[in-house]
PDB file of C-alpha atoms in Angstrom:
ATOM      1  CA  SER B   1     -17.811 -11.163  -8.356  1.00 80.00           C
ATOM      2  CA  GLN B   2     -14.388 -11.747  -6.832  1.00 89.00           C
ATOM      3  CA  GLY B   3     -11.232 -13.763  -7.343  1.00 93.00           C
ATOM      4  CA  ASN B   4     -11.116 -13.011 -11.073  1.00 94.00           C
ATOM      5  CA  ILE B   5      -7.866 -12.768 -13.051  1.00 95.00           C
ATOM      6  CA  ILE B   6      -8.280 -10.806 -16.276  1.00 94.00           C
ATOM      7  CA  ARG B   7      -5.502 -10.409 -18.846  1.00 93.00           C
ATOM      8  CA  SER B   8      -5.057  -7.908 -21.672  1.00 91.00           C
ATOM      9  CA  ILE B   9      -8.450  -6.250 -21.481  1.00 92.00           C
ATOM     10  CA  SER B  10      -9.479  -2.948 -23.023  1.00 94.00           C
ATOM     11  CA  THR B  11     -12.644  -1.076 -22.093  1.00 94.00           C
ATOM     12  CA  ALA B  12     -14.508   1.946 -23.479  1.00 94.00           C
ATOM     13  CA  LEU B  13     -17.851   3.773 -23.338  1.00 93.00           C
ATOM     14  CA  ASN B  14     -18.951   2.438 -19.943  1.00 92.00           C
ATOM     15  CA  GLY B  15     -20.838   5.349 -18.446  1.00 89.00           C
ATOM     16  CA  SER B  16     -20.544   4.380 -14.781  1.00 90.00           C
ATOM     17  CA  GLY B  17     -16.929   3.172 -14.929  1.00 91.00           C
ATOM     18  CA  ALA B  18     -14.599   0.679 -16.571  1.00 93.00           C
ATOM     19  CA  THR B  19     -14.904  -1.812 -13.703  1.00 92.00           C
ATOM     20  CA  SER B  20     -17.289  -2.361 -10.833  1.00 90.00           C
ATOM     21  CA  SER B  21     -17.307  -4.715  -7.852  1.00 89.00           C
ATOM     22  CA  THR B  22     -18.435  -4.647  -4.247  1.00 91.00           C
ATOM     23  CA  THR B  23     -16.212  -6.962  -2.169  1.00 90.00           C
ATOM     24  CA  GLY B  24     -13.269  -9.330  -2.473  1.00 94.00           C
ATOM     25  CA  ARG B  25     -10.203  -9.053  -4.667  1.00 95.00           C
ATOM     26  CA  ASN B  26      -9.821  -9.005  -8.443  1.00 95.00           C
ATOM     27  CA  PHE B  27      -6.767  -8.771 -10.690  1.00 96.00           C
ATOM     28  CA  ILE B  28      -6.270  -7.131 -14.087  1.00 96.00           C
ATOM     29  CA  HIS B  29      -3.064  -7.449 -16.099  1.00 96.00           C
ATOM     30  CA  ASN B  30      -2.258  -5.167 -19.031  1.00 95.00           C
ATOM     31  CA  GLY B  31      -5.615  -3.392 -18.942  1.00 94.00           C
ATOM     32  CA  LEU B  32      -6.371  -0.331 -21.044  1.00 95.00           C
ATOM     33  CA  MET B  33      -9.338   1.545 -19.585  1.00 93.00           C
ATOM     34  CA  ALA B  34     -10.574   4.485 -21.631  1.00 92.00           C
ATOM     35  CA  GLU B  35     -13.203   5.708 -19.178  1.00 94.00           C
ATOM     36  CA  ALA B  36     -12.703   8.713 -16.903  1.00 92.00           C
ATOM     37  CA  ILE B  37     -13.810   6.474 -13.985  1.00 92.00           C
ATOM     38  CA  GLU B  38     -11.663   3.355 -14.021  1.00 93.00           C
ATOM     39  CA  ALA B  39     -13.025   1.707 -10.867  1.00 92.00           C
ATOM     40  CA  ALA B  40     -16.613   2.639 -10.022  1.00 91.00           C
ATOM     41  CA  ASN B  41     -17.351   3.555  -6.410  1.00 85.00           C
ATOM     42  CA  THR B  42     -19.551   0.523  -5.730  1.00 91.00           C
ATOM     43  CA  TRP B  43     -17.352  -0.952  -2.981  1.00 92.00           C
ATOM     44  CA  THR B  44     -18.912  -2.202   0.225  1.00 93.00           C
ATOM     45  CA  ALA B  45     -17.612   0.280   2.770  1.00 92.00           C
ATOM     46  CA  GLN B  46     -14.879  -0.799   5.197  1.00 93.00           C
ATOM     47  CA  THR B  47     -14.472  -4.322   3.811  1.00 95.00           C
ATOM     48  CA  ASN B  48     -11.049  -3.502   2.282  1.00 95.00           C
ATOM     49  CA  PRO B  49     -11.858  -4.880  -1.204  1.00 95.00           C
ATOM     50  CA  ARG B  50      -9.212  -4.602  -3.913  1.00 96.00           C
ATOM     51  CA  LEU B  51      -8.818  -4.274  -7.653  1.00 95.00           C
ATOM     52  CA  TYR B  52      -5.152  -4.791  -8.540  1.00 96.00           C
ATOM     53  CA  SER B  53      -4.167  -3.433 -11.955  1.00 96.00           C
ATOM     54  CA  GLN B  54      -0.730  -4.583 -13.075  1.00 95.00           C
ATOM     55  CA  ASN B  55       0.812  -2.811 -16.078  1.00 95.00           C
ATOM     56  CA  HIS B  56      -2.092  -0.392 -15.860  1.00 95.00           C
ATOM     57  CA  ASP B  57      -2.964   1.311 -19.150  1.00 92.00           C
ATOM     58  CA  GLN B  58      -0.582  -1.217 -20.728  1.00 93.00           C
ATOM     59  CA  SER B  59       2.465   0.472 -19.184  1.00 91.00           C
ATOM     60  CA  LEU B  60       5.174  -1.693 -17.585  1.00 89.00           C
ATOM     61  CA  THR B  61       5.916   0.939 -14.922  1.00 88.00           C
ATOM     62  CA  ASN B  62       2.307   1.679 -13.931  1.00 94.00           C
ATOM     63  CA  GLN B  63       0.776  -0.364 -11.083  1.00 96.00           C
ATOM     64  CA  TRP B  64      -2.482   0.515  -9.289  1.00 97.00           C
ATOM     65  CA  VAL B  65      -4.559  -0.673  -6.346  1.00 97.00           C
ATOM     66  CA  PHE B  66      -8.177   0.526  -6.205  1.00 96.00           C
ATOM     67  CA  THR B  67     -10.212   0.061  -3.030  1.00 96.00           C
ATOM     68  CA  ASP B  68     -13.015   1.647  -1.049  1.00 95.00           C
ATOM     69  CA  ASP B  69     -12.173   5.300  -0.426  1.00 95.00           C
ATOM     70  CA  GLY B  70      -8.571   5.066  -1.508  1.00 96.00           C
ATOM     71  CA  THR B  71      -6.022   4.299  -4.205  1.00 97.00           C
ATOM     72  CA  ILE B  72      -2.363   3.288  -4.256  1.00 98.00           C
ATOM     73  CA  ASN B  73      -0.149   3.606  -7.314  1.00 97.00           C
ATOM     74  CA  SER B  74       3.482   3.237  -8.278  1.00 96.00           C
ATOM     75  CA  MET B  75       5.586   6.215  -9.314  1.00 95.00           C
ATOM     76  CA  ALA B  76       8.838   6.045 -11.250  1.00 90.00           C
ATOM     77  CA  ASN B  77      10.365   9.076  -9.511  1.00 89.00           C
ATOM     78  CA  ASP B  78      11.776   8.833  -6.002  1.00 91.00           C
ATOM     79  CA  ARG B  79      13.498  10.800  -3.270  1.00 92.00           C
ATOM     80  CA  SER B  80      16.992  12.127  -3.937  1.00 90.00           C
ATOM     81  CA  GLY B  81      19.393   9.192  -3.635  1.00 90.00           C
ATOM     82  CA  GLY B  82      16.584   6.624  -3.755  1.00 91.00           C
ATOM     83  CA  ALA B  83      16.232   3.521  -5.869  1.00 87.00           C
ATOM     84  CA  GLY B  84      13.936   5.191  -8.412  1.00 89.00           C
ATOM     85  CA  TRP B  85      10.551   3.827  -7.304  1.00 90.00           C
ATOM     86  CA  LYS B  86       7.927   4.772  -4.747  1.00 96.00           C
ATOM     87  CA  TRP B  87       4.293   4.059  -3.813  1.00 97.00           C
ATOM     88  CA  LYS B  88       1.729   6.841  -3.544  1.00 98.00           C
ATOM     89  CA  TYR B  89      -1.170   6.357  -1.099  1.00 98.00           C
ATOM     90  CA  ILE B  90      -4.308   8.526  -1.406  1.00 98.00           C
ATOM     91  CA  PRO B  91      -6.707   7.756   1.477  1.00 98.00           C
ATOM     92  CA  GLY B  92     -10.187   9.259   1.564  1.00 97.00           C
ATOM     93  CA  SER B  93     -11.920  10.660   4.624  1.00 97.00           C
ATOM     94  CA  THR B  94     -13.246   7.278   5.841  1.00 97.00           C
ATOM     95  CA  ARG B  95      -9.700   5.880   5.885  1.00 98.00           C
ATOM     96  CA  THR B  96      -8.988   7.018   9.444  1.00 98.00           C
ATOM     97  CA  ALA B  97      -6.546   5.634  12.027  1.00 97.00           C
ATOM     98  CA  SER B  98      -8.988   2.810  12.812  1.00 97.00           C
ATOM     99  CA  TYR B  99      -9.308   1.866   9.110  1.00 98.00           C
ATOM    100  CA  PRO B 100      -6.076   2.943   7.372  1.00 98.00           C
ATOM    101  CA  LEU B 101      -5.260   2.481   3.711  1.00 98.00           C
ATOM    102  CA  ASP B 102      -2.814  -0.421   3.715  1.00 98.00           C
ATOM    103  CA  MET B 103      -0.645  -2.427   1.334  1.00 98.00           C
ATOM    104  CA  VAL B 104       2.163  -4.967   1.707  1.00 97.00           C
ATOM    105  CA  LEU B 105       5.422  -3.216   0.802  1.00 97.00           C
ATOM    106  CA  MET B 106       7.607  -6.302   1.093  1.00 95.00           C
ATOM    107  CA  GLU B 107       7.600 -10.013   1.921  1.00 96.00           C
ATOM    108  CA  ILE B 108      10.674 -10.867   3.966  1.00 94.00           C
ATOM    109  CA  PRO B 109      12.231 -14.263   4.755  1.00 95.00           C
ATOM    110  CA  VAL B 110      13.345 -14.265   8.384  1.00 95.00           C
ATOM    111  CA  SER B 111      15.526 -16.583  10.419  1.00 94.00           C
ATOM    112  CA  ALA B 112      14.748 -17.850  13.890  1.00 95.00           C
ATOM    113  CA  ASN B 113      16.266 -16.194  16.953  1.00 95.00           C
ATOM    114  CA  SER B 114      17.461 -13.018  15.252  1.00 93.00           C
ATOM    115  CA  ILE B 115      16.268  -9.414  15.538  1.00 96.00           C
ATOM    116  CA  VAL B 116      14.674  -8.178  12.310  1.00 96.00           C
ATOM    117  CA  THR B 117      14.958  -4.485  11.496  1.00 97.00           C
ATOM    118  CA  VAL B 118      12.972  -3.002   8.603  1.00 97.00           C
ATOM    119  CA  THR B 119      13.463   0.566   7.402  1.00 97.00           C
ATOM    120  CA  VAL B 120      11.345   2.431   4.845  1.00 97.00           C
ATOM    121  CA  TYR B 121      11.480   6.048   3.727  1.00 97.00           C
ATOM    122  CA  CYS B 122       8.200   7.969   4.040  1.00 98.00           C
ATOM    123  CA  GLN B 123       7.040  11.409   2.927  1.00 98.00           C
ATOM    124  CA  LYS B 124       3.760  13.358   3.121  1.00 98.00           C
ATOM    125  CA  ASP B 125       2.453  16.165   0.913  1.00 98.00           C
ATOM    126  CA  HIS B 126       0.901  17.918   3.918  1.00 98.00           C
ATOM    127  CA  ALA B 127       2.393  18.045   7.409  1.00 98.00           C
ATOM    128  CA  THR B 128      -0.773  17.398   9.438  1.00 98.00           C
ATOM    129  CA  ASN B 129      -3.706  16.484   7.145  1.00 98.00           C
ATOM    130  CA  ILE B 130      -2.528  12.900   6.853  1.00 98.00           C
ATOM    131  CA  ALA B 131      -0.493  10.331   8.834  1.00 98.00           C
ATOM    132  CA  ALA B 132       1.531   7.210   8.095  1.00 98.00           C
ATOM    133  CA  LYS B 133       3.560   4.371   9.628  1.00 98.00           C
ATOM    134  CA  LEU B 134       4.619   0.731   9.113  1.00 98.00           C
ATOM    135  CA  ARG B 135       2.932  -2.404  10.473  1.00 98.00           C
ATOM    136  CA  TYR B 136       3.776  -6.050  11.016  1.00 98.00           C
ATOM    137  CA  ARG B 137       0.568  -8.063  11.492  1.00 97.00           C
ATOM    138  CA  GLY B 138       0.961 -10.391  14.461  1.00 97.00           C
ATOM    139  CA  GLY B 139       0.890 -14.164  14.100  1.00 97.00           C
ATOM    140  CA  GLN B 140       2.793 -14.539  10.848  1.00 97.00           C
ATOM    141  CA  VAL B 141       5.638 -16.512  12.463  1.00 96.00           C
ATOM    142  CA  ALA B 142       6.110 -18.146  15.848  1.00 96.00           C
ATOM    143  CA  GLY B 143       7.369 -15.836  18.558  1.00 95.00           C
ATOM    144  CA  LEU B 144       5.790 -12.707  17.080  1.00 96.00           C
ATOM    145  CA  PRO B 145       2.095 -13.018  17.982  1.00 97.00           C
ATOM    146  CA  ASP B 146       1.243  -9.302  18.251  1.00 97.00           C
ATOM    147  CA  ASP B 147       1.046  -6.401  15.823  1.00 97.00           C
ATOM    148  CA  VAL B 148       4.194  -4.261  15.767  1.00 97.00           C
ATOM    149  CA  PHE B 149       4.313  -0.686  14.442  1.00 98.00           C
ATOM    150  CA  SER B 150       7.007   1.787  13.530  1.00 98.00           C
ATOM    151  CA  ASN B 151       6.945   5.333  14.802  1.00 97.00           C
ATOM    152  CA  THR B 152       4.370   7.551  13.085  1.00 98.00           C
ATOM    153  CA  LYS B 153       5.747   9.812  10.367  1.00 98.00           C
ATOM    154  CA  ALA B 154       6.602  13.232  11.813  1.00 98.00           C
ATOM    155  CA  SER B 155       4.329  16.224  11.143  1.00 98.00           C
ATOM    156  CA  ASP B 156       6.359  17.605   8.257  1.00 98.00           C
ATOM    157  CA  THR B 157       6.786  17.105   4.509  1.00 98.00           C
ATOM    158  CA  SER B 158      10.379  15.832   4.543  1.00 97.00           C
ATOM    159  CA  TRP B 159      11.484  12.294   3.759  1.00 97.00           C
ATOM    160  CA  GLU B 160      11.850  10.347   7.016  1.00 98.00           C
ATOM    161  CA  LEU B 161      13.321   6.901   7.602  1.00 98.00           C
ATOM    162  CA  LEU B 162      10.757   4.836   9.531  1.00 98.00           C
ATOM    163  CA  THR B 163      12.084   1.859  11.500  1.00 98.00           C
ATOM    164  CA  LEU B 164      10.189  -1.253  12.586  1.00 98.00           C
ATOM    165  CA  THR B 165      11.993  -3.725  14.872  1.00 97.00           C
ATOM    166  CA  LEU B 166      10.871  -7.323  15.452  1.00 96.00           C
ATOM    167  CA  ASN B 167      12.462  -9.055  18.409  1.00 94.00           C
ATOM    168  CA  GLN B 168      13.640 -12.558  17.554  1.00 91.00           C
ATOM    169  CA  PRO B 169      10.999 -14.760  15.938  1.00 94.00           C
ATOM    170  CA  THR B 170      11.317 -18.288  17.303  1.00 95.00           C
ATOM    171  CA  SER B 171      10.918 -19.936  13.907  1.00 95.00           C
ATOM    172  CA  ALA B 172      12.005 -19.160  10.380  1.00 95.00           C
ATOM    173  CA  GLY B 173       9.387 -18.023   7.894  1.00 96.00           C
ATOM    174  CA  VAL B 174       8.203 -15.283   5.567  1.00 96.00           C
ATOM    175  CA  ILE B 175       6.582 -12.140   6.932  1.00 97.00           C
ATOM    176  CA  GLU B 176       4.845  -9.164   5.353  1.00 97.00           C
ATOM    177  CA  ILE B 177       5.508  -5.521   6.180  1.00 98.00           C
ATOM    178  CA  GLU B 178       2.737  -3.055   5.367  1.00 98.00           C
ATOM    179  CA  GLY B 179       2.678   0.661   4.785  1.00 98.00           C
ATOM    180  CA  LEU B 180      -0.299   2.446   6.374  1.00 98.00           C
ATOM    181  CA  ALA B 181      -1.704   5.878   5.548  1.00 98.00           C
ATOM    182  CA  TRP B 182      -4.768   7.541   7.009  1.00 98.00           C
ATOM    183  CA  TYR B 183      -6.835  10.711   6.842  1.00 98.00           C
ATOM    184  CA  VAL B 184      -6.501  13.110   9.787  1.00 98.00           C
ATOM    185  CA  SER B 185      -8.036  16.450   8.833  1.00 98.00           C
ATOM    186  CA  GLY B 186      -7.804  16.906   5.058  1.00 97.00           C
ATOM    187  CA  ASN B 187      -6.985  15.261   1.744  1.00 97.00           C
ATOM    188  CA  SER B 188      -3.330  14.617   0.979  1.00 98.00           C
ATOM    189  CA  ASN B 189      -0.873  11.938  -0.160  1.00 98.00           C
ATOM    190  CA  VAL B 190       1.702   9.650   1.467  1.00 98.00           C
ATOM    191  CA  TYR B 191       4.736   8.089  -0.225  1.00 98.00           C
ATOM    192  CA  PHE B 192       6.755   5.002   0.753  1.00 98.00           C
ATOM    193  CA  ALA B 193      10.086   4.087  -0.855  1.00 97.00           C
ATOM    194  CA  ASP B 194      13.287   2.085  -0.493  1.00 96.00           C
ATOM    195  CA  VAL B 195      12.643  -0.802   1.881  1.00 95.00           C
ATOM    196  CA  THR B 196      15.705  -2.319   3.568  1.00 95.00           C
ATOM    197  CA  VAL B 197      15.961  -5.301   5.939  1.00 96.00           C
ATOM    198  CA  THR B 198      18.695  -6.418   8.323  1.00 95.00           C
ATOM    199  CA  GLN B 199      18.863  -9.382  10.733  1.00 94.00           C
ATOM    200  CA  ALA B 200      21.214  -9.787  13.663  1.00 90.00           C
TER     201      ALA B 200
END
């Protein structure tokens, strides 16, 4: 089923996995899952279902997102000079450019008639096996009806500051900025860290 909120659960001895669902979104808080498979691969392909696990394995610094052919999890280490937190994306081979692994990195209040600039640091474990960029989904506020993307992360393994610029929404509101990662030619990981926002 979907739309469930489960708190302080512990699981053990489930042979096919600690959890299983096909579509929709479910939420677990403070879950301790003893199985080797924590989210069984029963997802309906390319429907972008989600299992959000907050305080995963009953750890305050451990957050996970399970979905079809991909996972996202928090990491307490960061780039040199960073704020001490990053998100690790692991897309599978079906998570291509047309169906990237995505997650909202930040919700941002914006003012009308001002240019919004969002910057996020990004790194890859392999220069060319995987790709990444930022996205604003069009239609969130008046004056910004179309999707807007940052540049794609360069083909290297260095930290790079990605920039996404939104030209003057015509009304105030709250928008979401997503990090995207997708499979190109082999398995690898993408990291996003240290979101900053300016308006002028």
